[in-house]
PDB file of C-alpha atoms in Angstrom:
ATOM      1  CA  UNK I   1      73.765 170.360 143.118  1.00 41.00           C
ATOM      2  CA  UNK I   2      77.365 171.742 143.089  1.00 49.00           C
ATOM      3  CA  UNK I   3      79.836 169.518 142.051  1.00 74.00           C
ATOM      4  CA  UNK I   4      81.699 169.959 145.441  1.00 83.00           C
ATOM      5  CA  UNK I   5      78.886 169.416 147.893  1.00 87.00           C
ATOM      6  CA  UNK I   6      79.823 166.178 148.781  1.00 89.00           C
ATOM      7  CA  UNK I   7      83.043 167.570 151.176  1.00 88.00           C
ATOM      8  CA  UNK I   8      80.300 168.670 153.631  1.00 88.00           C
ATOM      9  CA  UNK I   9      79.225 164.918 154.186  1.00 90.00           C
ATOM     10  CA  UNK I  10      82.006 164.277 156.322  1.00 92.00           C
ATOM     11  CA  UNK I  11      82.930 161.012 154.416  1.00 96.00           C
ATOM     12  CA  UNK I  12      84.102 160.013 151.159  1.00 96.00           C
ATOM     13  CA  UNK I  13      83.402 156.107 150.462  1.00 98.00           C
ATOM     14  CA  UNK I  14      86.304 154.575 148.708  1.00 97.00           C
ATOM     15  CA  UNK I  15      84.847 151.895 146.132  1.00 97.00           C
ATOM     16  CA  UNK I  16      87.763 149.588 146.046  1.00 94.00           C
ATOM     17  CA  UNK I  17      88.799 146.478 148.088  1.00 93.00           C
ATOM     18  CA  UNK I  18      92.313 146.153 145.950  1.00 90.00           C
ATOM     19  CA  UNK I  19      95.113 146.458 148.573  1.00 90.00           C
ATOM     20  CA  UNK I  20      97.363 148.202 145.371  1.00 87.00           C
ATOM     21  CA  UNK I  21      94.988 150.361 144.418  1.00 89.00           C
ATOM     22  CA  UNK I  22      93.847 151.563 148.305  1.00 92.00           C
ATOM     23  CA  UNK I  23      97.907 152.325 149.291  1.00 90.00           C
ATOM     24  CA  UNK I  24      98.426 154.419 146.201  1.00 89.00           C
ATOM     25  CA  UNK I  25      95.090 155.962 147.108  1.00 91.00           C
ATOM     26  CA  UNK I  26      95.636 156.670 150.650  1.00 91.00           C
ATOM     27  CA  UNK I  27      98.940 158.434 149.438  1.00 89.00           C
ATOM     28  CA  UNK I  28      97.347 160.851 146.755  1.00 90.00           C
ATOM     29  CA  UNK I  29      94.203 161.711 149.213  1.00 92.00           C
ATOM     30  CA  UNK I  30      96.265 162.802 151.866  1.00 90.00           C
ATOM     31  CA  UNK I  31      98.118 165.308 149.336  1.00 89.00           C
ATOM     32  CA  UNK I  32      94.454 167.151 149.320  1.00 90.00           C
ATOM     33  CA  UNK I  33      94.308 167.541 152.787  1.00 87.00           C
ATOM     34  CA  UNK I  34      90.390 166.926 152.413  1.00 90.00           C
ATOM     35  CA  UNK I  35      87.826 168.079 154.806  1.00 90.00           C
ATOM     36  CA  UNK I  36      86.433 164.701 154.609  1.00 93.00           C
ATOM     37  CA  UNK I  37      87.300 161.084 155.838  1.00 94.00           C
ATOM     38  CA  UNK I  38      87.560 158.926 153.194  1.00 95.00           C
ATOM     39  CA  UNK I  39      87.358 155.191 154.289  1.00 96.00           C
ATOM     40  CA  UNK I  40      87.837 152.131 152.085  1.00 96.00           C
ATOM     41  CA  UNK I  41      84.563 149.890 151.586  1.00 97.00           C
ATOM     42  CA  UNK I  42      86.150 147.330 153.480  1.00 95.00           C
ATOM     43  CA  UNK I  43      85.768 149.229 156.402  1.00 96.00           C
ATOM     44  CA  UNK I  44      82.280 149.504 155.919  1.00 97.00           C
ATOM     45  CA  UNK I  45      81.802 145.511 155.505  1.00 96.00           C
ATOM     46  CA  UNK I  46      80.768 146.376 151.222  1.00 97.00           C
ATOM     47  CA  UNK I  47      81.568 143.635 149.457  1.00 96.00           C
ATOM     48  CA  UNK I  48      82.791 144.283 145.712  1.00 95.00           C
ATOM     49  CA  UNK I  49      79.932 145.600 142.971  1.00 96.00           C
ATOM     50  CA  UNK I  50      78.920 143.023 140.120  1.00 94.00           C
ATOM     51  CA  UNK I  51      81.579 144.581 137.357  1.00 94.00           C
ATOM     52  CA  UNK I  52      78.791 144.345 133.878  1.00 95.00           C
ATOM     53  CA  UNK I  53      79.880 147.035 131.986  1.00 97.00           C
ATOM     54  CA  UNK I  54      81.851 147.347 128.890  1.00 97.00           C
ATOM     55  CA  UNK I  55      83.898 150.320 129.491  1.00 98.00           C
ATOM     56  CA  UNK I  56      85.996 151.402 132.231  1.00 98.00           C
ATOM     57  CA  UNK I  57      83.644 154.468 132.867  1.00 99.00           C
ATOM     58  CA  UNK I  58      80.807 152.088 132.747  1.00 98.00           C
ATOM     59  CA  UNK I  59      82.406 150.131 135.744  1.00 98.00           C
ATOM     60  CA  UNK I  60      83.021 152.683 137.332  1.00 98.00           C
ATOM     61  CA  UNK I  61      79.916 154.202 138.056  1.00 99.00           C
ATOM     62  CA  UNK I  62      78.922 150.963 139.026  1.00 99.00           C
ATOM     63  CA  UNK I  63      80.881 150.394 141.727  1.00 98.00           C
ATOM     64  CA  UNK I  64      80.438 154.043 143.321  1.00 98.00           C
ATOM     65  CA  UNK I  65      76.870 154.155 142.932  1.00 99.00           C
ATOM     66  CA  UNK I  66      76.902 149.987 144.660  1.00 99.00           C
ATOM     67  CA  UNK I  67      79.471 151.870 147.507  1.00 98.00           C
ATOM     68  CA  UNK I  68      77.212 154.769 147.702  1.00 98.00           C
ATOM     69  CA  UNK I  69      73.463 152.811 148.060  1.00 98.00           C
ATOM     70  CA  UNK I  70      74.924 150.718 150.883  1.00 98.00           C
ATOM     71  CA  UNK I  71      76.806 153.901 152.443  1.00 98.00           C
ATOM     72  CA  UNK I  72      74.344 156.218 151.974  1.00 97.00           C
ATOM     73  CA  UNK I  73      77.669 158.436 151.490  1.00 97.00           C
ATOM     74  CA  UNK I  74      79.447 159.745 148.702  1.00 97.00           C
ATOM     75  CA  UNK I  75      82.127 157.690 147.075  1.00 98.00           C
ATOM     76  CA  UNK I  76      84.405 157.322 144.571  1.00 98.00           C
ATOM     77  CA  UNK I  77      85.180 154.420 142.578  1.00 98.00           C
ATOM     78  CA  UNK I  78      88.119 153.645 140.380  1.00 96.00           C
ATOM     79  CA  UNK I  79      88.170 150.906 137.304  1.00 97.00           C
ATOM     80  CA  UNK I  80      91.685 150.805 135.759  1.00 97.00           C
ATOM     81  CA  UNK I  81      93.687 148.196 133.732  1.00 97.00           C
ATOM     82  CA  UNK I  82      95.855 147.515 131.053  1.00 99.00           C
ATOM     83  CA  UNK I  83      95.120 147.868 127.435  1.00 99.00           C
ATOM     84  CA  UNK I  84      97.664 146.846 124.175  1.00 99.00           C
ATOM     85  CA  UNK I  85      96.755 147.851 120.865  1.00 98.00           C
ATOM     86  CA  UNK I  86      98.224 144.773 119.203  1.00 98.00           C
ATOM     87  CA  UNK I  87      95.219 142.663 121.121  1.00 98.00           C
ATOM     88  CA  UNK I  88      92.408 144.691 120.432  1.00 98.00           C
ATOM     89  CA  UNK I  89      92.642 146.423 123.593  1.00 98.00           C
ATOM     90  CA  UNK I  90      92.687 143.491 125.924  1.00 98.00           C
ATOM     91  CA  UNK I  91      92.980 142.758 128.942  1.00 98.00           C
ATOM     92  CA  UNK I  92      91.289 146.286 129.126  1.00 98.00           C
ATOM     93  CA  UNK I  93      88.576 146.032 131.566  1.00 98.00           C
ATOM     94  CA  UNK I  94      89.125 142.338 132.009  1.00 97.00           C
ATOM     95  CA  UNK I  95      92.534 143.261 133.231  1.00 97.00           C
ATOM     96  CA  UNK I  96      91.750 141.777 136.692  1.00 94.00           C
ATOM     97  CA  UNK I  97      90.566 138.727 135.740  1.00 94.00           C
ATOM     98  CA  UNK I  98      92.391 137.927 132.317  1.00 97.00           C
ATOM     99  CA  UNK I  99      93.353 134.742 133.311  1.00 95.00           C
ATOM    100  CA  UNK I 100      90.241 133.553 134.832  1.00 91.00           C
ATOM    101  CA  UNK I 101      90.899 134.128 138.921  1.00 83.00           C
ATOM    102  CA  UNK I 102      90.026 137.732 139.620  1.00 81.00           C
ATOM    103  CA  UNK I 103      93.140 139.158 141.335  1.00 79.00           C
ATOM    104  CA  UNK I 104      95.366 136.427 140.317  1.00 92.00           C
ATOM    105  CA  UNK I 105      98.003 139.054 139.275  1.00 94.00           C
ATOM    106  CA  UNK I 106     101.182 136.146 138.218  1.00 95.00           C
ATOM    107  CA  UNK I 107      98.156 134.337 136.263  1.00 97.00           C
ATOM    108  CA  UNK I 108      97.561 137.653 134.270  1.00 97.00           C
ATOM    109  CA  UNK I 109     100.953 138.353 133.656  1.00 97.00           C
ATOM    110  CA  UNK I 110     101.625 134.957 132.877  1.00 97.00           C
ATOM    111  CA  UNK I 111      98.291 134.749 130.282  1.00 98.00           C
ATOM    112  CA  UNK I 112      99.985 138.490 128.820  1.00 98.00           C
ATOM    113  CA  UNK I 113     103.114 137.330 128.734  1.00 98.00           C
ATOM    114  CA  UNK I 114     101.682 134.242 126.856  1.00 98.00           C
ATOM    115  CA  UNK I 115      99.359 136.129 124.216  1.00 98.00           C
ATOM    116  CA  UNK I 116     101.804 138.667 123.375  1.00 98.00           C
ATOM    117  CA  UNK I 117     104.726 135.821 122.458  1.00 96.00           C
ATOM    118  CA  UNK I 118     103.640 135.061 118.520  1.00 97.00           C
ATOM    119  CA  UNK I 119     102.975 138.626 118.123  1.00 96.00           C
ATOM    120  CA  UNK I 120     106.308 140.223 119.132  1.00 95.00           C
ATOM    121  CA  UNK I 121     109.187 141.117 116.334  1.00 93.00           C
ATOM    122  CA  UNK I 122     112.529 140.960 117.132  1.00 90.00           C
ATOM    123  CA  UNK I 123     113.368 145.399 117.965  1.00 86.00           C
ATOM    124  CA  UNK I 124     110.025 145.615 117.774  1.00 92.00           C
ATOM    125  CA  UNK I 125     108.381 146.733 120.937  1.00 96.00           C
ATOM    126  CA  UNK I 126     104.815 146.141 121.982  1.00 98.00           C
ATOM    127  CA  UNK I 127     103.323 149.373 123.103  1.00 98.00           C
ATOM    128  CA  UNK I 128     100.782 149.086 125.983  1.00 99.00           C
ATOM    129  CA  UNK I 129      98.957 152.076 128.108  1.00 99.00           C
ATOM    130  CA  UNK I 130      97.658 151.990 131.887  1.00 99.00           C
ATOM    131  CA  UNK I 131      94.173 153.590 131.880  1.00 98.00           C
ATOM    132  CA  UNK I 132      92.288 154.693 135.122  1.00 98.00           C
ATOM    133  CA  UNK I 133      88.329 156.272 135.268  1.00 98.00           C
ATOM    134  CA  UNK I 134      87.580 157.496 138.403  1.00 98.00           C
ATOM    135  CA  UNK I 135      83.617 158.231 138.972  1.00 98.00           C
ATOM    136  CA  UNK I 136      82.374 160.336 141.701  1.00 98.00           C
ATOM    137  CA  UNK I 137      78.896 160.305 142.660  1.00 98.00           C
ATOM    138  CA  UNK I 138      77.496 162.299 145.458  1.00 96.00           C
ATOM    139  CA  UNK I 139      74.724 159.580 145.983  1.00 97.00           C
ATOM    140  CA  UNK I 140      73.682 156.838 144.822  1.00 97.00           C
ATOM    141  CA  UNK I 141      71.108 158.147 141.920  1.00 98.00           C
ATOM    142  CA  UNK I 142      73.345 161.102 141.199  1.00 97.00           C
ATOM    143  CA  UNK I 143      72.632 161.735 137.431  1.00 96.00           C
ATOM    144  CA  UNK I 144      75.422 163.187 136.839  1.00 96.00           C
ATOM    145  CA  UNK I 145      78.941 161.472 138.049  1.00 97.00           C
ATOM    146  CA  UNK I 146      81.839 163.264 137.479  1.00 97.00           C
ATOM    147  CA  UNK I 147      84.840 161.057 135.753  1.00 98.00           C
ATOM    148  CA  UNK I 148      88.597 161.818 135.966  1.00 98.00           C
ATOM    149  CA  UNK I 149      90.781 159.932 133.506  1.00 98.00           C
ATOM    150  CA  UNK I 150      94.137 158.814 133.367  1.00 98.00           C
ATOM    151  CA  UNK I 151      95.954 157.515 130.839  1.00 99.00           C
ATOM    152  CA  UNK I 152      99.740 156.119 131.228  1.00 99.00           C
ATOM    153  CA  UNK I 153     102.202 154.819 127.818  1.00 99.00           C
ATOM    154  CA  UNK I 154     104.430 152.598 127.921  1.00 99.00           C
ATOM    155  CA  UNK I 155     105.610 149.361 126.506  1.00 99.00           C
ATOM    156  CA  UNK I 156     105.406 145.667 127.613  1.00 98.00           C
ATOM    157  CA  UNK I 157     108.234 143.897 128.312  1.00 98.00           C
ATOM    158  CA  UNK I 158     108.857 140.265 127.573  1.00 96.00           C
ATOM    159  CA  UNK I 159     109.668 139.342 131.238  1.00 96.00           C
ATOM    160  CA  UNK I 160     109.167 140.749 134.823  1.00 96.00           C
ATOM    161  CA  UNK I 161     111.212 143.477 136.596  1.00 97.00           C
ATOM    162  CA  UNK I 162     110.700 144.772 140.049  1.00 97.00           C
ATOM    163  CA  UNK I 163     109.423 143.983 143.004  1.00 95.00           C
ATOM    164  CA  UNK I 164     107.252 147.211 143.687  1.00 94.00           C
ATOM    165  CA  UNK I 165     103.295 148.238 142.791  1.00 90.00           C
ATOM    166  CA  UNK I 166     100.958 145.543 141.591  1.00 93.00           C
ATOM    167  CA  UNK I 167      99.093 144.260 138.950  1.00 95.00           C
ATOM    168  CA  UNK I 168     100.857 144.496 135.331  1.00 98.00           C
ATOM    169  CA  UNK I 169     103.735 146.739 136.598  1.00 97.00           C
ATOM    170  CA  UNK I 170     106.344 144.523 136.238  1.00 98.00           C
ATOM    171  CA  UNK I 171     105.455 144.315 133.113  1.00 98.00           C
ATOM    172  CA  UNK I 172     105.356 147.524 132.104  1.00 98.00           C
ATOM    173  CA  UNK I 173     108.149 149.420 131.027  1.00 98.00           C
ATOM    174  CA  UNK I 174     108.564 153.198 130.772  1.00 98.00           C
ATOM    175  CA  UNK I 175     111.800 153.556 128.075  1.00 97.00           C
ATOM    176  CA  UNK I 176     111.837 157.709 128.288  1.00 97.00           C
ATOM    177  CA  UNK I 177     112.939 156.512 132.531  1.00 97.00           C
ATOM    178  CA  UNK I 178     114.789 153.240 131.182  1.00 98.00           C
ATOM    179  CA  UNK I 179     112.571 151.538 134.542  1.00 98.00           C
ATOM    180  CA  UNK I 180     109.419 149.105 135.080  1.00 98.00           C
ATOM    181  CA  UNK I 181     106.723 150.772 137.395  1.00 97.00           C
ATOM    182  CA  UNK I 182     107.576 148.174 139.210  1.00 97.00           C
ATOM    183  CA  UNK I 183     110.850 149.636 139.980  1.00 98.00           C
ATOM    184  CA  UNK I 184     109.590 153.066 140.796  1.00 97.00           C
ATOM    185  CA  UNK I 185     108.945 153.807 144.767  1.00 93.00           C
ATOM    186  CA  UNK I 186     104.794 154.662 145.394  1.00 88.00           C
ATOM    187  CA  UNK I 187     105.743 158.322 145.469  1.00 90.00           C
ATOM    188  CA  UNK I 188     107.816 158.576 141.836  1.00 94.00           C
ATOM    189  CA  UNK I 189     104.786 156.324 140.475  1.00 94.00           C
ATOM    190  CA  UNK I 190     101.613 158.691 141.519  1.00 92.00           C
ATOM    191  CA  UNK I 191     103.731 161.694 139.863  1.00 94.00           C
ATOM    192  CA  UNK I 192     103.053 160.101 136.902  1.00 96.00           C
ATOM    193  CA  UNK I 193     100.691 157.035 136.847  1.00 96.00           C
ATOM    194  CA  UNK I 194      97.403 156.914 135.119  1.00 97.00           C
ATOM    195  CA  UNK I 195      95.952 156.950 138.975  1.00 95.00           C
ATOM    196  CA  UNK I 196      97.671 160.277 139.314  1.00 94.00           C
ATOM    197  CA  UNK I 197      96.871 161.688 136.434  1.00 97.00           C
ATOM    198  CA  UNK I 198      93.127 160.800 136.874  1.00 97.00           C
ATOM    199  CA  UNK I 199      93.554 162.246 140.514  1.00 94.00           C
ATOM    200  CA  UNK I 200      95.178 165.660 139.854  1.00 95.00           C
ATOM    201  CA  UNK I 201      92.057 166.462 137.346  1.00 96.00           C
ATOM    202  CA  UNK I 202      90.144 165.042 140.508  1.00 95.00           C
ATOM    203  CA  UNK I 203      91.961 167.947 142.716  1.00 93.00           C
ATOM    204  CA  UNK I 204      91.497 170.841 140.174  1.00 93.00           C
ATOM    205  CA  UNK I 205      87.795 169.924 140.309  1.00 92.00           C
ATOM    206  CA  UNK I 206      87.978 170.997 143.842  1.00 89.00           C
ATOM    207  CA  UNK I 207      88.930 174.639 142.854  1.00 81.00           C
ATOM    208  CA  UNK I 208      85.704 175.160 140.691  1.00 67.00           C
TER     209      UNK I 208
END
């Protein structure tokens, strides 16, 4: 099957029931000007897919194929987070439920925050990186998803800025821009984000 024979299915599932992640998603998708409505899960009553993997691709496919069985449509799933090299990596695929409550997103920047304290060194700064998979399945048993990836550097701060985005981006602080994603509008973030990254090797996909 061609890897673009999905756009004549007339809808593209979104596998996500994040509020953050469906605004900056609604955003880049309407950039492409697809022939194709693509509707969040929610909209289709799909609850969220049982997240078991150990990899953000892993997850991924998870939660499009879960989006695409109940659908019966194509879909695309994201699985993103934060990872920091000085803890192994972590939150990483955990990074929605680091602290326990999945979606609690002061409790995981709290529980950061926290974790990172007795490892920071004074003009030392802790370097972190957004990373975003997105999988794309055409149906549920497709045996062959195509992933996107994203990945965004940065460094953590020791305290909050901004009031924008979600998740770790007040936390995360860009020094080339001297800003926190969380102080960058929707449209300066998907320029740049691991999201838009992962999303502009989704679009030249669509010229093959």
């Amino acid at each position: 099957m061609a890897s673009t024979d999905w756009l004549s299915q007339g809808t593209l599932v979104l596998a996500s029931n994040n509020k953050g992640k469906i605004a900056e998603f609604e955003k880049l998708f309407a950039e492409l000007n697809l022939p194709v409505d693509v509707v969040a899960q929610g909209k289709l009553n799909i609850e969220d897919a049982i997240e078991d993997g150990l990899s953000f691709v892993e997850n991924a496919i998870i939660k499009a194929r879960h989006a695409s069985r109940i659908s019966g449509k194509p879909a695309i799933a994201d699985d993103s987070g934060i990872c920091v090299p000085v803890l192994a990596g972590a939150p990483g695929i955990y990074s929605a439920r680091y602290a326990g409550e999945h979606g609690n997103d002061a409790a995981n920047n709290e529980k950061l925050l926290a974790d990172l304290k007795p490892l920071r060194k004074e003009g030392e700064a802790i370097e972190g990186m957004f990373v975003c998979v997105l999988a794309l399945v055409q149906h549920a048993d497709d045996p062959l998803p195509q992933i996107f990836q994203g990945i965004w550097k940065g460094e953590v701060l020791e305290a909050a800025r901004g009031e924008n985005g979600f998740g770790y981006d007040p936390l995360f602080w860009l020094p080339e821009l001297g800003i926190s994603s969380a102080e960058m509008s929707k449209e300066e973030k998907n320029k740049i984000s691991h999201r838009g990254q992962a999303m502009k090797l989704f679009k030249a996909s669509l010229a093959k």
